[in-house]
Amino acid sequence: MVLNNIKIGMRLGIGFGIIFLITLVILLVTTLSLKTARDNISVVKYESLPYAHLADEMAFQTLKVLELLLYASTTHKPEGFKEAEKIVESFRLNIGKFKKLYEEKGDKRGTAAIKELEAAFEQYYEQGKEIAFIYFTEGLEEGNKLVAGFDNSAKILTAKMKKLQEDEVGKTKESVYNIIMSLNRVRTVMFSMNGLAMVLSVMIALYITRSVTIPVRHILAGFRSMAEGDITVRIEVGRNDEMGELARGFNSFSDSLADIIRQIAEDMKKLDAASSEMFDMSARITLSAEKVNSQTNTAATASEQVSGSVGMVASAVKQTSTSLFGIASMTDQMSSAFTNVAEFGKKTADNVSAMARSGENISVRIREVADAVTEMTVSLNTVAKSTVQANMISRDASRRTEQINIRMNVLVSSSRKIGKIVDMIKKIADQTNMLALNAAIEAAGAGVAGRGFAVVANEVKVLAGQSAEATEEIAGQIEEIQTATRDVVQAVEEINRIIHEIAAINEMIADSVKGQTDLGGEISESVMDTATAVKTVAENANESAKLVGEIANLTDETSKSASGIARHIDELLKNAQEIARSSEKAARGVNDISLNIQEISEISEQTAIGASQSDASSKALAEMASGLTRIVSRFKL
């Protein structure tokens, strides 16, 4: 599997990088959505509501202009015309504000509509001022002639003004709707992305943990089997990461150890055979020494009867020479066998030393794994710091939502003020309706002369009724805005709650990372225990090497003893030859023969002592070989 070839550090980097990217995406989407909501709130606060209020004010100004013109015409006071002119100037300023807004936004249709409204108002104002002036100067009959045209202008102005109010209220509703949708998107994205982040975090943590703990358990099981003597166990290698390298190192160590143990077993067989052969040789040397001693005793007896037994002595000396020649040959074979045993011992010591070095190498590998686990623990601590930073960012987002809530409360307060203004407009419309009713009554009392004035009063009454209906409709729309604003406030509170939940989730992730850190510590401890076990195996191998070295030294000493025996036998052979020559010259002197026999007796005693020492050395060598064989038998090959 490709993932098994990725190093542990790279896995940690990829896993935590994915979590970091998801967190970054969440923060980016949240920030953009909150910015959109903030922009929409700014539009509502600084554009939609103020211009909706401005449209209502302009509708009120149209009614106020009509009221002042009626007042001036009925009371014949010119001050009404001056007041009406002031309100008209204010209306024109408001028209200018709308023009500027639409031109800045590049709204050509809005600009055309506001120009049409301006033209309708100017026509309405000019006709109303003209009718009022004719009423004021020429009387009702002349003024009534212009009422039909004024009525048409009033209807056109009312329709356009109502259209402007509806457009501004619609824009306010649209902005509030955009705010609600932005906040809903924030909530949806935060829920989904946080859920995805939690699932991926758990999956990544499980994958990284299992990719480390499962191979470590397999390797620990292999070391336990090896500690019990089973060196046939092998670990399956299917990956190229640190765990794969450790498994390959374990298998290589097992192969090397098995080869060394097999070589030691073969050397022990050879050593056992050599020790048995040496034991047999020492027995034959002892027997030969006893024969020599017996023959020297016979020679001593014969020396007393030298006059009659010279021939017998010569014959015995020849037999002694033959025996000594055989003994010399056997001692040479024994020395050669001891040399071979010493070489086997040195080779065995070298093999055991190689096994100890392999154990030290595998211990170094295990410590590298412990370092990798320590690096994983450091990375987990880094993730914990990242979650703390994410928690701080969540708190900052919570503070921003609180600021949005405060702005929405200001928006609610503004809508309430607009409601009060609408109530005031409604009251003015009611008063206008009462004035129109009074004017109609006065016109009815005036008879035929007041008939035209009654028509105007009726029109004023109709306009007042339309204004009342418009204010009621505006009041309903403002109530809808207030309801939508309350929904926005609730949505902001819901987002604030979600942000707190995100903070709690971040804390939970931090706790999970702490748990993974603790688990990494336990893995590190297990790996260190394994390193200790491998170190113990290496120490045991070193002890085995020392033991084999002692065997080699002891074998070397035995070889030296055998060489000494060979030298003594050579001397004995020379002396026997000398005896033979002396026996041929027996007539020359019996004293020389006695001295030679004494020397032969001493050499025979030294040969017997050397044979005893060789026998003891061969027994010690056999015991060491048996002990080493028992050690090797503990391993399963």
XYZ file of C-alpha atoms in Angstrom, residues 116-547:
432
model
C -40.274 61.866 -13.194
C -41.279 62.241 -9.532
C -39.590 65.645 -9.423
C -41.442 66.769 -12.565
C -44.772 65.471 -11.206
C -44.202 67.314 -7.922
C -43.293 70.558 -9.695
C -46.451 70.289 -11.826
C -48.494 69.433 -8.739
C -47.029 72.364 -6.821
C -47.456 74.878 -9.672
C -51.073 73.846 -10.281
C -51.877 73.874 -6.570
C -50.233 77.250 -6.123
C -52.116 78.597 -9.160
C -55.515 77.316 -7.881
C -54.858 78.715 -4.425
C -53.805 82.082 -5.878
C -56.964 82.243 -8.077
C -59.083 81.306 -5.052
C -57.283 84.056 -3.170
C -57.649 86.741 -5.869
C -60.542 85.856 -8.181
C -62.792 83.640 -6.074
C -63.937 80.045 -5.999
C -65.673 79.939 -9.330
C -62.525 80.728 -11.303
C -60.457 78.371 -9.195
C -62.851 75.463 -9.639
C -62.123 75.508 -13.345
C -58.587 74.236 -12.650
C -59.536 71.552 -10.113
C -59.806 68.716 -12.664
C -56.225 69.205 -13.901
C -54.908 69.539 -10.345
C -56.739 66.358 -9.341
C -55.012 64.449 -12.153
C -51.601 65.838 -11.155
C -52.256 64.849 -7.527
C -53.097 61.269 -8.543
C -49.949 61.011 -10.654
C -47.793 62.407 -7.828
C -49.421 60.100 -5.273
C -48.804 57.051 -7.471
C -45.165 57.946 -8.057
C -44.610 58.770 -4.390
C -46.197 55.468 -3.378
C -43.972 53.681 -5.883
C -40.874 55.352 -4.370
C -41.934 54.350 -0.850
C -42.582 50.768 -1.935
C -39.199 50.599 -3.684
C -37.324 51.828 -0.628
C -39.221 49.508 1.728
C -38.590 46.635 -0.714
C -34.876 47.410 -0.717
C -34.907 47.392 3.079
C -36.658 44.018 3.090
C -34.195 42.677 0.544
C -31.233 43.831 2.646
C -32.707 42.244 5.780
C -33.345 39.043 3.814
C -29.728 39.048 2.607
C -28.581 39.459 6.205
C -30.666 36.473 7.291
C -29.406 34.347 4.373
C -25.779 35.273 5.110
C -26.167 34.288 8.735
C -27.910 31.055 7.750
C -25.021 30.251 5.419
C -22.582 30.888 8.240
C -24.490 28.500 10.478
C -24.776 25.793 7.788
C -21.122 26.023 6.763
C -19.913 26.018 10.342
C -22.019 22.966 11.227
C -20.956 20.981 8.144
C -17.279 21.970 8.158
C -16.889 21.382 11.879
C -18.538 17.979 11.534
C -16.189 17.155 8.664
C -13.194 18.408 10.671
C -14.148 16.218 13.642
C -14.600 13.108 11.475
C -11.318 13.670 9.613
C -9.473 14.418 12.869
C -10.655 11.149 14.418
C -9.860 9.163 11.238
C -6.395 10.695 10.883
C -5.604 10.146 14.578
C -6.721 6.496 14.364
C -4.766 5.904 11.159
C -1.522 7.428 12.464
C -1.844 5.632 15.812
C -2.554 2.253 14.208
C 0.210 2.685 11.617
C 2.697 3.025 14.493
C 1.315 0.768 17.250
C 0.492 -2.323 15.126
C 4.036 -2.706 13.638
C 5.547 -1.991 17.070
C 3.414 -4.773 18.595
C 4.578 -7.204 15.883
C 8.213 -6.287 16.487
C 7.792 -6.611 20.273
C 6.241 -10.061 19.773
C 9.259 -11.036 17.649
C 11.676 -9.892 20.353
C 9.736 -11.806 23.015
C 9.952 -14.968 20.900
C 13.671 -14.366 20.413
C 14.141 -13.849 24.166
C 12.480 -17.260 24.683
C 15.010 -18.865 22.291
C 13.001 -18.990 19.063
C 15.196 -17.326 16.442
C 13.176 -18.704 13.508
C 10.556 -15.964 13.872
C 10.473 -13.352 11.066
C 8.434 -10.162 10.667
C 6.583 -9.554 7.403
C 7.889 -6.420 5.677
C 5.362 -4.627 3.465
C 6.298 -0.991 3.971
C 9.214 1.424 3.464
C 8.797 3.713 6.465
C 10.652 3.598 9.796
C 8.630 0.566 10.895
C 9.631 -1.258 7.685
C 13.298 -0.428 8.248
C 13.024 -1.652 11.832
C 11.365 -4.909 10.667
C 14.078 -5.470 8.052
C 16.736 -4.801 10.683
C 15.052 -7.322 12.994
C 14.948 -9.967 10.237
C 18.600 -9.307 9.357
C 19.549 -9.579 13.019
C 17.615 -12.864 13.318
C 19.338 -14.274 10.207
C 22.785 -13.281 11.486
C 22.048 -14.680 14.943
C 20.776 -17.978 13.473
C 23.918 -18.337 11.329
C 26.123 -17.622 14.337
C 24.295 -20.148 16.535
C 24.497 -22.798 13.788
C 28.225 -22.150 13.412
C 28.674 -22.382 17.176
C 26.772 -25.693 17.224
C 29.001 -27.109 14.483
C 32.126 -25.865 16.275
C 30.890 -27.462 19.488
C 30.537 -30.807 17.734
C 34.097 -30.517 16.453
C 35.291 -29.396 19.895
C 33.538 -32.338 21.554
C 35.137 -34.777 19.088
C 38.561 -33.165 19.591
C 38.234 -33.333 23.397
C 37.274 -37.028 23.185
C 40.243 -37.710 20.921
C 42.541 -35.800 23.271
C 41.194 -37.795 26.223
C 41.969 -41.046 24.396
C 45.445 -39.814 23.519
C 46.167 -38.907 27.147
C 45.065 -42.402 28.213
C 47.382 -43.982 25.664
C 50.236 -41.722 26.778
C 49.684 -42.781 30.402
C 49.687 -46.455 29.407
C 52.868 -45.958 27.398
C 54.499 -44.151 30.315
C 53.634 -47.030 32.613
C 55.164 -49.455 30.133
C 58.305 -47.322 29.947
C 58.501 -47.217 33.737
C 58.130 -50.993 33.893
C 60.809 -51.456 31.275
C 63.187 -49.100 33.071
C 62.695 -51.097 36.258
C 63.480 -54.234 34.317
C 66.537 -52.496 32.892
C 67.662 -51.522 36.406
C 67.419 -55.132 37.543
C 69.205 -56.274 34.478
C 72.003 -53.758 35.045
C 72.934 -55.596 38.261
C 73.309 -58.745 36.176
C 75.023 -56.891 33.339
C 77.560 -59.490 32.861
C 75.061 -62.078 31.841
C 72.178 -59.946 30.529
C 73.648 -57.372 28.143
C 71.827 -58.924 25.253
C 68.545 -58.811 27.143
C 69.107 -55.123 28.029
C 69.842 -54.252 24.436
C 66.648 -55.958 23.369
C 64.615 -54.151 26.056
C 66.146 -50.820 25.075
C 65.145 -51.409 21.458
C 61.565 -52.117 22.577
C 61.628 -48.958 24.693
C 62.842 -46.952 21.707
C 59.998 -48.328 19.599
C 57.427 -47.449 22.297
C 58.843 -43.967 22.701
C 58.650 -43.441 18.938
C 54.927 -44.355 19.060
C 54.412 -42.047 22.017
C 56.089 -39.191 20.113
C 53.817 -39.782 17.151
C 50.724 -39.706 19.380
C 51.833 -36.493 21.099
C 52.260 -34.830 17.694
C 48.691 -35.827 16.771
C 47.405 -34.508 20.121
C 49.201 -31.184 19.616
C 47.680 -30.871 16.134
C 44.199 -31.620 17.533
C 44.648 -28.973 20.241
C 45.712 -26.446 17.607
C 42.516 -27.135 15.643
C 40.424 -26.783 18.810
C 42.073 -23.425 19.561
C 41.309 -22.192 16.041
C 37.668 -23.317 16.380
C 37.431 -21.486 19.708
C 38.790 -18.245 18.258
C 36.415 -18.482 15.294
C 33.488 -19.104 17.650
C 34.509 -16.090 19.739
C 34.578 -13.913 16.596
C 31.078 -15.140 15.581
C 29.632 -14.415 19.014
C 31.238 -10.950 18.959
C 29.584 -10.318 15.566
C 26.262 -11.368 17.091
C 26.787 -8.870 19.917
C 27.535 -6.098 17.400
C 24.322 -6.968 15.493
C 22.398 -6.703 18.763
C 23.876 -3.267 19.365
C 22.867 -2.192 15.822
C 19.257 -3.311 16.324
C 19.250 -1.445 19.674
C 20.306 1.721 17.793
C 17.420 1.166 15.299
C 14.964 0.840 18.155
C 16.210 4.066 19.679
C 15.642 5.758 16.293
C 12.024 4.556 16.474
C 11.795 6.015 19.978
C 13.070 9.333 18.574
C 10.381 9.164 15.836
C 7.695 8.600 18.487
C 9.097 11.558 20.423
C 8.831 13.662 17.229
C 5.175 12.538 16.901
C 4.585 13.715 20.492
C 6.106 17.130 19.637
C 3.823 17.378 16.547
C 0.789 16.557 18.682
C 1.785 19.347 21.060
C 1.905 21.665 18.015
C -1.658 20.618 17.113
C -2.719 21.385 20.684
C -1.293 24.906 20.262
C -3.186 25.263 16.951
C -6.449 24.302 18.646
C -5.793 26.931 21.317
C -5.293 29.511 18.522
C -8.516 28.351 16.851
C -10.283 28.789 20.194
C -8.998 32.369 20.373
C -10.259 33.019 16.827
C -13.674 31.608 17.809
C -13.794 33.987 20.745
C -12.950 36.877 18.406
C -15.813 35.785 16.119
C -18.092 35.703 19.172
C -17.143 39.280 19.988
C -17.903 40.302 16.390
C -21.341 38.691 16.525
C -22.005 40.617 19.731
C -21.092 43.824 17.862
C -23.501 42.828 15.068
C -26.178 42.244 17.704
C -25.592 45.737 19.080
C -25.954 47.212 15.558
C -29.154 45.252 15.007
C -30.510 46.671 18.271
C -29.712 50.132 16.895
C -31.596 49.118 13.733
C -34.596 48.088 15.836
C -34.462 51.430 17.623
C -34.377 53.287 14.261
C -37.360 51.328 12.953
C -39.280 52.260 16.105
C -38.502 55.928 15.505
C -39.766 55.572 11.925
C -42.923 54.010 13.347
C -43.399 57.056 15.528
C -42.945 59.325 12.494
C -45.527 57.280 10.565
C -47.934 57.653 13.487
C -47.380 61.393 13.384
C -48.047 61.396 9.598
C -51.234 59.448 10.227
C -52.349 61.981 12.808
C -51.630 64.821 10.363
C -53.646 63.001 7.687
C -56.513 62.674 10.156
C -56.289 66.395 10.925
C -56.213 67.145 7.185
C -59.309 65.003 6.785
C -61.029 67.006 9.543
C -60.008 70.279 7.887
C -61.392 69.054 4.564
C -64.614 68.060 6.295
C -64.889 71.508 7.900
C -64.140 73.128 4.553
C -66.882 71.067 2.923
C -69.319 72.150 5.616
C -68.324 75.802 5.110
C -68.703 75.381 1.330
C -72.133 73.848 1.773
C -73.122 76.821 3.922
C -71.900 79.184 1.207
C -74.304 77.672 -1.308
C -73.583 77.900 -5.012
C -70.543 80.089 -4.460
C -68.892 77.422 -2.342
C -69.544 74.535 -4.728
C -66.060 74.655 -6.298
C -64.462 74.959 -2.920
C -66.456 71.879 -1.842
C -64.937 69.929 -4.759
C -61.425 70.916 -3.643
C -62.251 70.008 -0.063
C -63.500 66.632 -1.264
C -60.242 66.087 -3.174
C -58.260 66.994 -0.084
C -60.345 64.514 1.873
C -59.618 61.811 -0.712
C -55.879 62.593 -0.585
C -55.957 62.523 3.198
C -57.647 59.116 3.080
C -55.031 57.835 0.641
C -52.306 59.196 2.918
C -53.864 57.395 5.868
C -53.963 54.138 3.883
C -50.348 54.640 2.805
C -49.232 55.291 6.373
C -51.060 52.167 7.554
C -49.366 50.139 4.817
C -45.989 51.681 5.732
C -46.645 50.886 9.394
C -47.324 47.268 8.432
C -44.114 47.113 6.399
C -42.125 48.652 9.253
C -43.599 46.044 11.568
C -42.424 43.368 9.112
C -38.955 44.967 9.138
C -38.959 44.916 12.934
C -39.987 41.245 12.883
C -37.228 40.437 10.383
C -34.766 42.398 12.506
C -35.741 40.376 15.566
C -35.164 37.214 13.501
C -31.723 38.530 12.587
C -30.961 39.174 16.257
C -32.026 35.610 17.086
C -29.884 34.276 14.214
C -26.881 36.238 15.495
C -27.461 34.803 18.964
C -27.660 31.319 17.394
C -24.334 31.958 15.605
C -22.820 33.118 18.864
C -23.972 29.861 20.477
C -22.491 27.852 17.583
C -19.178 29.689 17.958
C -19.149 28.727 21.624
C -19.794 25.125 20.559
C -16.847 25.402 18.149
C -14.695 26.568 21.058
C -15.854 23.513 23.035
C -15.036 21.250 20.048
C -11.566 22.809 19.842
C -11.071 22.056 23.528
C -12.219 18.458 22.890
C -9.686 18.174 20.028
C -7.007 19.499 22.395
C -7.941 16.799 24.941
C -7.813 14.149 22.169
C -4.377 15.386 21.110
C -3.237 15.160 24.755
C -4.452 11.543 24.827
C -2.505 10.803 21.630
C 0.562 12.415 23.239
C 0.224 10.156 26.289
C -0.144 7.135 23.973
C 3.010 8.204 22.152
C 4.812 8.273 25.516
C 3.672 4.729 26.252
C 4.874 3.592 22.802
C 8.225 5.268 23.480
C 8.501 3.428 26.817
C 7.680 0.088 25.116
C 10.336 0.713 22.468
C 12.890 1.599 25.165
C 12.034 -1.678 26.972
C 12.651 -3.503 23.689
C 16.002 -1.739 23.347
C 16.884 -2.890 26.873
C 15.969 -6.489 25.968
C 18.156 -6.354 22.833
C 20.967 -4.895 24.910
C 20.623 -7.826 27.328
C 20.891 -10.268 24.376
C 24.051 -8.458 23.247
C 25.514 -8.674 26.766
C 24.756 -12.408 26.869
C 26.472 -12.780 23.495
C 29.504 -10.938 24.880
C 29.580 -13.321 27.844
C 29.421 -16.268 25.401
C 32.316 -14.747 23.467
C 34.335 -14.487 26.693
C 33.535 -18.116 27.546
